[in-house]
Coordinates of C-alpha atoms and ligand atoms in Angstrom, one line a residue:
M77 CA -28.5 13.7 5.9
R78 CA -27.4 12.9 2.4
Q79 CA -27.4 9.3 1.4
S80 CA -25.5 7.3 -1.2
S81 CA -25.9 4.0 -3.1
L82 CA -22.1 3.5 -2.9
V83 CA -20.1 4.2 0.2
V84 CA -16.3 3.7 0.4
V85 CA -15.0 3.5 4.0
A86 CA -11.2 3.9 4.5
N87 CA -9.1 5.2 7.4
R88 CA -8.0 8.1 5.2
L89 CA -10.1 10.3 3.0
P90 CA -8.8 10.5 -0.6
I91 CA -7.8 14.1 -0.3
D92 CA -4.7 15.9 0.9
D93 CA -4.6 19.3 2.5
S94 CA -2.2 21.7 1.0
V95 CA -1.5 25.4 1.3
A96 CA -3.0 27.5 -1.5
P97 CA -1.0 30.4 -3.0
D98 CA -2.9 32.9 -0.7
G99 CA -1.8 30.9 2.3
A100 CA -5.1 29.3 3.0
C101 CA -5.6 25.6 3.5
E102 CA -7.1 23.9 0.5
W103 CA -8.1 20.3 -0.2
R104 CA -7.3 18.4 -3.3
R105 CA -7.8 14.9 -4.6
S106 CA -4.9 12.5 -3.7
P107 CA -3.1 11.3 -6.8
G108 CA -3.3 7.6 -7.8
G109 CA -4.5 4.7 -5.7
L110 CA -8.0 4.0 -4.7
V111 CA -9.4 7.3 -5.9
S112 CA -8.5 6.7 -9.5
A113 CA -9.7 3.1 -9.2
L114 CA -13.1 4.2 -8.1
H115 CA -13.3 7.5 -9.8
P116 CA -15.3 6.4 -12.9
L117 CA -17.8 4.6 -10.6
L118 CA -18.0 7.3 -8.0
R119 CA -18.7 9.9 -10.6
Q120 CA -21.7 8.0 -12.0
T121 CA -23.2 7.2 -8.6
P122 CA -24.3 9.2 -5.6
A123 CA -21.3 8.2 -3.6
T124 CA -19.8 9.0 -0.2
W125 CA -16.3 8.4 1.1
V126 CA -16.2 8.0 4.9
G127 CA -12.7 8.6 6.4
W128 CA -10.4 10.5 8.7
A129 CA -9.1 13.8 7.4
G130 CA -5.8 13.6 9.4
G131 CA -5.2 15.6 12.6
T132 CA -7.2 15.5 15.8
G133 CA -10.2 17.3 17.2
P134 CA -13.5 18.1 15.5
A135 CA -13.8 16.8 12.0
P136 CA -13.6 19.5 9.4
V137 CA -16.5 19.9 6.9
L138 CA -15.0 19.2 3.5
P139 CA -16.2 20.1 0.1
D140 CA -17.2 17.3 -2.3
V141 CA -14.4 16.1 -4.5
D142 CA -15.4 15.4 -8.1
G143 CA -19.0 15.0 -7.0
V144 CA -18.1 12.6 -4.2
H145 CA -19.4 13.5 -0.8
M146 CA -16.6 13.5 1.9
R147 CA -17.8 12.4 5.3
T148 CA -15.2 13.0 7.9
V149 CA -14.8 10.8 11.0
P150 CA -13.0 12.7 13.9
L151 CA -10.2 11.2 15.9
S152 CA -9.3 12.6 19.3
A153 CA -5.6 12.7 20.4
D154 CA -6.2 9.5 22.4
D155 CA -7.8 7.8 19.4
L156 CA -4.8 8.8 17.3
R157 CA -2.4 7.4 19.8
D158 CA -4.3 4.2 20.7
H159 CA -6.2 3.3 17.5
Y160 CA -4.0 4.6 14.6
E161 CA -0.5 4.5 16.1
G162 CA -1.3 1.8 18.6
F163 CA -3.6 -1.1 17.6
A164 CA -3.5 -0.4 13.8
N165 CA 0.2 0.3 13.4
A166 CA 2.0 -1.2 16.4
T167 CA -0.1 -4.3 16.8
L168 CA -1.7 -5.4 13.5
W169 CA 0.8 -3.9 11.1
P170 CA 3.9 -5.7 12.4
L171 CA 1.9 -8.9 13.1
Y172 CA 0.5 -9.0 9.6
H173 CA 4.0 -8.4 8.1
D174 CA 5.6 -11.6 9.5
A175 CA 6.3 -9.9 12.9
V176 CA 9.5 -8.5 11.4
E177 CA 9.2 -6.1 14.4
Q178 CA 7.6 -7.3 17.6
P179 CA 3.8 -6.6 17.8
E180 CA 2.7 -4.9 21.0
Y181 CA -0.5 -5.9 22.8
H182 CA -2.3 -3.4 25.1
R183 CA -5.8 -3.6 26.3
R184 CA -6.2 0.2 26.0
W185 CA -5.4 0.0 22.3
W186 CA -8.0 -2.6 21.7
E187 CA -10.6 -0.5 23.4
A188 CA -9.7 2.4 21.1
Y189 CA -9.8 0.2 18.1
Q190 CA -13.4 -0.9 19.0
R191 CA -14.5 2.6 19.7
V192 CA -13.1 4.1 16.5
N193 CA -14.5 1.2 14.4
Q194 CA -17.9 1.8 16.0
R195 CA -17.7 5.5 15.0
F196 CA -16.9 4.6 11.4
A197 CA -19.7 2.0 11.3
E198 CA -22.2 4.6 12.6
A199 CA -21.1 7.3 10.1
T200 CA -21.4 4.7 7.3
A201 CA -24.8 3.6 8.4
E202 CA -26.0 7.2 8.2
A203 CA -24.5 7.8 4.8
A204 CA -25.8 4.6 3.0
D205 CA -29.1 4.4 1.1
P206 CA -31.3 1.4 1.7
G207 CA -29.7 -1.6 0.0
A208 CA -26.5 0.4 -0.8
V209 CA -23.1 -1.2 -1.6
V210 CA -20.5 -0.4 1.1
W211 CA -16.8 -1.1 0.5
V212 CA -14.6 -1.1 3.7
Q213 CA -10.9 -0.9 3.2
D214 CA -7.9 -2.2 5.2
Y215 CA -6.7 -3.3 8.6
H216 CA -7.7 -0.2 10.5
L217 CA -11.3 -1.1 10.1
Q218 CA -11.7 -4.8 10.5
L219 CA -14.6 -4.6 12.9
V220 CA -16.6 -2.3 10.7
P221 CA -18.3 -5.0 8.5
G222 CA -19.7 -6.8 11.6
L223 CA -20.7 -3.6 13.4
L224 CA -22.3 -2.3 10.3
R225 CA -24.3 -5.4 9.6
E226 CA -25.8 -5.1 13.1
L227 CA -26.9 -1.5 12.3
R228 CA -27.9 -2.0 8.7
P229 CA -28.6 -5.6 7.7
D230 CA -30.0 -4.3 4.4
L231 CA -26.5 -3.3 3.0
R232 CA -24.3 -5.2 0.7
I233 CA -20.9 -5.1 2.5
G234 CA -17.5 -5.7 1.1
F235 CA -14.1 -5.7 2.9
F236 CA -10.7 -5.5 1.2
L237 CA -7.4 -6.0 3.1
H238 CA -4.6 -4.2 1.4
V239 CA -1.9 -5.7 3.6
P240 CA -0.9 -9.4 3.9
F241 CA -3.1 -11.7 6.1
P242 CA -0.7 -13.8 8.2
P243 CA -0.6 -17.5 8.6
P244 CA -2.4 -19.0 11.6
E245 CA 0.8 -19.4 13.7
L246 CA 1.2 -15.7 13.8
F247 CA -2.5 -14.6 13.9
M248 CA -3.1 -16.8 16.9
Q249 CA -0.9 -14.5 19.0
L250 CA -3.6 -11.8 18.9
P251 CA -5.5 -11.6 22.2
R252 CA -8.7 -10.6 20.5
R253 CA -8.4 -12.9 17.5
A254 CA -11.9 -14.2 17.5
E255 CA -13.5 -10.7 17.6
L256 CA -11.3 -9.6 14.7
L257 CA -12.3 -12.6 12.5
R258 CA -16.0 -12.1 13.4
G259 CA -15.7 -8.4 12.5
M260 CA -14.4 -9.2 9.0
L261 CA -17.0 -12.0 8.6
G262 CA -19.7 -9.3 8.8
A263 CA -18.9 -8.7 5.1
D264 CA -20.5 -10.5 2.1
L265 CA -17.2 -10.7 0.3
I266 CA -13.7 -10.4 1.8
G267 CA -10.9 -9.6 -0.7
F268 CA -7.2 -10.2 -0.2
Q269 CA -4.2 -9.4 -2.4
R270 CA -3.0 -13.0 -2.7
A271 CA -4.7 -16.5 -2.7
Q272 CA -2.4 -17.5 0.3
A273 CA -4.1 -14.9 2.4
A274 CA -7.5 -16.2 1.7
H275 CA -6.3 -19.7 2.5
N276 CA -4.9 -18.4 5.9
F277 CA -8.2 -16.7 6.7
A278 CA -10.2 -19.8 5.9
Q279 CA -8.0 -21.9 8.1
L280 CA -8.5 -19.5 11.0
A281 CA -12.2 -19.3 10.6
T282 CA -12.4 -23.0 11.2
K283 CA -9.7 -23.1 13.9
V284 CA -10.8 -20.2 16.0
L285 CA -14.5 -20.0 15.2
G286 CA -15.3 -23.6 14.2
L287 CA -16.9 -22.5 10.9
P288 CA -17.1 -24.6 7.8
A289 CA -14.7 -23.0 5.3
T290 CA -13.0 -23.5 2.0
D291 CA -10.6 -21.0 0.3
R292 CA -13.7 -19.5 -1.4
R293 CA -16.6 -19.7 1.0
I294 CA -17.2 -19.6 4.7
G295 CA -20.5 -20.5 6.3
V296 CA -21.6 -18.1 9.0
Q297 CA -25.0 -19.0 10.6
D298 CA -27.5 -18.6 7.7
R299 CA -25.1 -16.7 5.5
V300 CA -22.3 -17.5 3.1
V301 CA -19.3 -15.2 3.1
R302 CA -17.2 -15.4 0.0
I303 CA -13.4 -14.8 0.1
G304 CA -10.8 -14.6 -2.7
A305 CA -7.7 -12.9 -4.1
Y306 CA -8.2 -9.5 -6.0
P307 CA -4.7 -8.1 -6.5
V308 CA -4.9 -4.3 -6.4
S309 CA -3.3 -2.3 -9.2
I310 CA -2.5 1.2 -10.6
D311 CA -3.8 3.5 -13.2
T312 CA -1.4 2.1 -15.8
A313 CA -2.4 4.3 -18.7
E314 CA -2.2 7.5 -16.6
M315 CA 1.3 6.7 -15.4
A316 CA 2.4 5.7 -18.9
A317 CA 1.0 9.0 -20.3
L318 CA 2.7 11.0 -17.6
A319 CA 6.1 9.3 -18.1
A320 CA 5.9 9.9 -21.9
R321 CA 5.2 13.7 -21.5
P322 CA 8.0 15.8 -23.1
D323 CA 8.6 17.8 -19.9
V324 CA 8.9 14.6 -17.9
T325 CA 11.4 13.1 -20.4
A326 CA 13.4 16.3 -20.3
R327 CA 13.3 16.4 -16.5
A328 CA 14.6 12.8 -16.5
R329 CA 17.6 13.8 -18.7
R330 CA 18.3 16.7 -16.4
L331 CA 18.2 14.4 -13.3
R332 CA 20.7 12.1 -14.9
H333 CA 22.9 15.0 -15.7
D334 CA 22.6 16.3 -12.1
L335 CA 23.5 12.8 -10.9
G336 CA 26.8 13.1 -12.8
D337 CA 25.7 11.2 -15.9
P338 CA 26.5 7.8 -14.4
E339 CA 26.3 4.6 -16.5
R340 CA 23.7 3.2 -14.2
V341 CA 21.1 4.7 -11.8
V342 CA 19.6 2.5 -9.2
L343 CA 16.4 3.8 -7.6
S344 CA 14.6 2.8 -4.4
L345 CA 11.5 4.5 -3.3
D346 CA 9.8 3.5 0.0
R347 CA 7.7 4.7 2.8
M348 CA 10.2 4.7 5.8
D349 CA 9.0 1.4 7.2
Y350 CA 10.8 -1.6 8.7
T351 CA 8.8 -3.9 6.3
K352 CA 10.5 -2.4 3.3
G353 CA 13.9 -4.0 3.8
I354 CA 15.8 -0.7 3.4
E355 CA 18.6 -1.7 5.8
Q356 CA 19.2 -5.1 4.1
R357 CA 19.4 -3.3 0.7
L358 CA 21.9 -0.8 2.0
K359 CA 24.0 -3.5 3.5
A360 CA 24.0 -5.4 0.2
Y361 CA 24.9 -2.2 -1.7
S362 CA 27.7 -1.3 0.7
E363 CA 29.2 -4.8 0.3
L364 CA 29.1 -4.4 -3.5
L365 CA 30.9 -1.1 -3.1
A366 CA 33.5 -2.6 -0.8
S367 CA 34.2 -5.6 -3.1
G368 CA 34.5 -3.2 -6.1
D369 CA 31.6 -5.0 -8.0
V370 CA 29.9 -1.6 -8.0
K371 CA 31.9 1.6 -8.4
V372 CA 30.7 5.0 -7.3
R373 CA 32.0 6.6 -10.5
D374 CA 29.8 4.4 -12.7
T375 CA 26.7 3.7 -10.5
V376 CA 24.6 5.8 -8.2
L377 CA 21.9 4.8 -5.8
V378 CA 19.0 7.1 -5.2
Q379 CA 17.2 6.1 -2.0
V380 CA 14.0 8.0 -1.4
A381 CA 12.5 7.2 2.0
M382 CA 9.3 9.1 2.9
P383 CA 8.9 9.6 6.6
S384 CA 5.9 7.7 7.9
R385 CA 4.0 7.2 11.2
E386 CA 6.7 9.3 12.8
R387 CA 5.4 9.2 16.4
V388 CA 5.6 5.4 16.6
G389 CA 8.8 4.3 18.4
Q390 CA 9.8 1.6 15.9
Y391 CA 9.7 4.1 13.0
Q392 CA 11.8 6.6 14.9
I393 CA 14.4 4.0 15.7
L394 CA 14.4 2.8 12.0
R395 CA 14.9 6.3 10.7
D396 CA 17.9 6.9 13.0
R397 CA 19.5 3.6 11.9
I398 CA 19.0 4.2 8.2
E399 CA 20.4 7.7 8.4
R400 CA 23.4 6.5 10.3
E401 CA 24.0 3.8 7.7
V402 CA 23.6 6.1 4.7
G403 CA 26.1 8.5 6.4
R404 CA 28.5 5.7 7.0
I405 CA 28.4 4.4 3.4
N406 CA 28.8 7.9 2.0
G407 CA 31.6 8.7 4.4
E408 CA 33.4 5.5 3.4
F409 CA 32.8 5.2 -0.4
G410 CA 31.7 8.7 -1.6
R411 CA 34.0 11.3 -3.0
V412 CA 33.6 15.1 -3.1
G413 CA 30.7 15.8 -5.4
E414 CA 30.1 12.0 -5.8
P415 CA 28.1 10.5 -3.0
A416 CA 27.5 6.8 -3.1
I417 CA 23.9 7.3 -2.1
H418 CA 21.6 10.2 -2.9
Y419 CA 19.3 10.1 0.1
L420 CA 16.0 12.0 0.0
T421 CA 13.1 12.2 2.4
Q422 CA 11.0 14.9 0.7
P423 CA 7.7 14.4 -1.0
F424 CA 7.6 14.6 -4.8
D425 CA 4.8 15.5 -7.1
R426 CA 3.7 12.9 -9.7
A427 CA 5.6 14.4 -12.6
E428 CA 8.9 14.3 -10.6
L429 CA 8.1 10.8 -9.6
A430 CA 7.6 9.7 -13.2
A431 CA 10.9 11.4 -14.1
L432 CA 12.7 9.5 -11.4
Y433 CA 11.2 6.2 -12.7
R434 CA 12.4 7.1 -16.2
V435 CA 15.9 7.8 -15.0
A436 CA 16.2 4.6 -13.1
D437 CA 18.0 1.8 -15.0
V438 CA 17.3 -0.5 -12.1
M439 CA 14.4 -0.1 -9.6
A440 CA 15.1 -2.0 -6.4
V441 CA 11.9 -2.9 -4.6
T442 CA 13.0 -5.4 -1.9
P443 CA 10.5 -5.4 1.0
L444 CA 10.7 -8.2 3.7
R445 CA 6.9 -8.4 3.3
D446 CA 4.4 -6.2 1.4
G447 CA 0.7 -6.6 0.6
M448 CA 1.3 -5.6 -3.0
N449 CA 3.8 -2.7 -3.6
L450 CA 2.4 -0.3 -6.1
V451 CA 5.8 1.4 -6.7
A452 CA 7.0 -1.7 -8.5
K453 CA 3.9 -1.5 -10.7
E454 CA 4.3 2.2 -11.3
Y455 CA 7.9 1.7 -12.4
V456 CA 6.9 -0.8 -15.0
A457 CA 4.1 1.4 -16.3
A458 CA 6.5 4.3 -16.6
R459 CA 9.1 2.4 -18.7
V460 CA 7.3 3.3 -21.9
D461 CA 10.4 2.4 -24.0
D462 CA 10.7 -1.1 -22.6
T463 CA 14.0 -0.5 -21.0
G464 CA 15.1 -0.9 -17.3
A465 CA 15.2 -3.7 -14.8
L466 CA 12.9 -4.3 -11.9
L467 CA 14.6 -6.0 -8.9
L468 CA 11.7 -7.3 -6.8
S469 CA 11.3 -9.2 -3.5
E470 CA 9.5 -12.5 -3.6
F471 CA 7.7 -11.3 -0.5
A472 CA 5.9 -8.4 -2.2
G473 CA 2.4 -9.3 -3.5
A474 CA 3.4 -7.8 -6.8
A475 CA 5.8 -10.7 -7.4
A476 CA 2.9 -13.1 -8.1
E477 CA 2.1 -11.0 -11.2
L478 CA 5.4 -9.4 -12.1
D479 CA 7.3 -12.7 -12.4
R480 CA 9.5 -11.4 -15.2
A481 CA 11.3 -9.2 -12.7
Y482 CA 14.6 -10.1 -11.1
L483 CA 13.1 -11.9 -8.1
V484 CA 15.1 -12.0 -4.9
N485 CA 14.8 -13.1 -1.3
P486 CA 15.8 -9.9 0.6
H487 CA 16.9 -11.9 3.7
D488 CA 19.5 -13.6 1.6
L489 CA 22.3 -11.0 1.3
E490 CA 24.3 -13.0 -1.3
G491 CA 21.2 -13.5 -3.4
L492 CA 20.3 -9.9 -3.1
K493 CA 23.7 -8.8 -4.3
Q494 CA 23.7 -11.3 -7.2
G495 CA 20.2 -10.2 -8.2
L496 CA 21.3 -6.5 -8.2
L497 CA 24.4 -7.4 -10.3
S498 CA 22.3 -9.4 -12.8
A499 CA 19.9 -6.5 -13.1
L500 CA 22.8 -4.0 -13.6
R501 CA 24.5 -6.2 -16.2
A502 CA 21.5 -7.5 -18.2
G503 CA 21.5 -6.9 -21.9
P504 CA 18.9 -4.8 -23.7
T505 CA 17.2 -7.7 -25.5
D506 CA 16.6 -9.6 -22.3
L507 CA 15.4 -6.4 -20.5
G508 CA 13.1 -5.5 -23.3
D509 CA 11.4 -8.9 -23.3
R510 CA 10.9 -8.8 -19.6
M511 CA 9.6 -5.2 -19.5
R512 CA 7.3 -5.7 -22.4
A513 CA 5.6 -8.7 -20.8
M514 CA 5.2 -6.9 -17.5
R515 CA 3.8 -3.8 -19.1
H516 CA 1.4 -5.8 -21.1
H517 CA 0.1 -7.5 -18.0
L518 CA -0.4 -4.2 -16.2
H519 CA -2.3 -2.7 -19.1
R520 CA -4.8 -5.5 -18.8
H521 CA -4.8 -5.7 -15.0
D522 CA -5.1 -2.0 -14.1
I523 CA -6.9 -0.5 -11.2
R524 CA -10.2 -0.2 -13.1
A525 CA -10.1 -4.0 -13.8
W526 CA -9.4 -4.5 -10.1
A527 CA -12.4 -2.4 -9.0
R528 CA -14.6 -4.0 -11.6
S529 CA -13.7 -7.6 -10.7
Y530 CA -14.1 -7.0 -7.0
L531 CA -17.4 -5.1 -7.3
S532 CA -18.9 -7.5 -9.8
A533 CA -18.3 -10.3 -7.2
L534 CA -19.7 -8.2 -4.4
D535 CA -22.7 -6.6 -6.2
D536 CA -24.3 -9.6 -7.8
T537 CA -27.4 -7.6 -8.7
G538 CA -25.0 -5.8 -11.1
S539 CA -26.5 -2.4 -10.9
L540 CA -23.3 -0.5 -9.9
L541 CA -21.3 -2.4 -12.4
T542 CA -23.5 -1.4 -15.3
R543 CA -22.6 2.1 -14.5
L544 CA -18.9 1.4 -14.2
S545 CA -18.7 -0.2 -17.6
S546 CA -20.8 2.4 -19.3
S547 CA -18.5 5.1 -18.0
G548 CA -15.5 3.3 -19.6
Ligands
LIG857 C1 -0.3 1.0 3.6 C2 -1.7 0.7 4.1 C3 -2.7 1.9 3.8 C4 -2.0 3.2 4.4 C5 -0.7 3.4 3.8 C6 0.0 4.6 4.3 O1 -0.3 1.0 2.2 O2 -2.2 -0.5 3.5 O3 -3.9 1.7 4.4 O4 -2.9 4.3 4.1 O5 0.1 2.3 4.1 O6 0.1 4.6 5.7 P1 -0.6 5.7 6.6 O7 -0.4 5.2 8.0 O8 0.2 7.0 6.4 O9 -2.0 5.8 6.2

């Protein structure tokens, strides 16, 4: 069994399967996200990524990706239903996002969550060198730090939650709240997107487990668990370089032409999820069309909604509702050859995505609750000429950093409409100032800076970090 001094553990592996030209299935590195963040480090270190390859049945044996060993964890059809679709995405996901949909509690889902977390912990224990650094990601795997510490007390264990961590009033609903907290506390360092989340966690550690806690440290028997905010980011330079490419610039021009050369293009790009506030945004847009403040002739809305978690009931209902509403708005306000909303559910490659960002005069990112929202950051990174306006929800983690955006409360329909109108009507000087400040921030706080600050806090012996900085 091959062992590594750095092990990343995440529900999904950082690779996608795609169909090669000869019809065979091939695996390639997923663009963006965690993989780019960790790439420089993973390249320099014998590293393993433990995760699920998608699908059910026996785990496929996968090739290394850029020298990183891929260790697959299999999920059965029952695990998929009860762990991934059930406890992770129909209990924790809605609960952690302000319960904007009702979380469901089923004992069978909890059993599956424990079983799958145990499987991940065992695979990780096998893959890690003595004294290795292990970095566990996100809400699917909250029990892994505790289970892993029992199996391998020699490891340095980090946990990072990419989604919000809710206030005690909500978290207290969870039937197995104590076990979930204890699971996370198996880590040496627990990272959150925002300081408020660390505060919520500290309060719960005292309230539920009776532990001494501040917003930075929690005492657990003879150990101290550190907690803190480490806002995740993007590969800013990579997105900026892509957006500046001549073919992408040309593609953006062509897209604007295909959209009818309107004065203003508004873009929204979401996973199809009830946390993203898509319905509220459509309602605001439709009211602006009805009042004549926005005219189909001058302004087009491009709404991209990528289907997600499609077997979960709440997601199916949401998709039906959104598609009905888009149809209604287009029926009422569109004209032949001039729809009010261009609605797309297809995946895009990175170059097409960058072209869309470049064509958007206003990017509307208005989730009801979001851990971070990397689309907002990608848009800013792509605006290499300092034009364009970002309309951003106060309830996205990104709002803590991108405070020069047009910030709105997506529950407040009038505020949402006014925010969109201000963004549509802003002058170039104001927009330029705002965009420049936000781009500057993202160049300093990119995904490498995120990985470096988290790992330097986790790995206080510093051996991994030396390699990260020497690899640039
Ligand atoms: C959120 C979560 C990720 C998850 C992603 C896509 O960003 O924080 O952990 O991978 O959504 O969702 P999916 O269910 O397709 O993995």
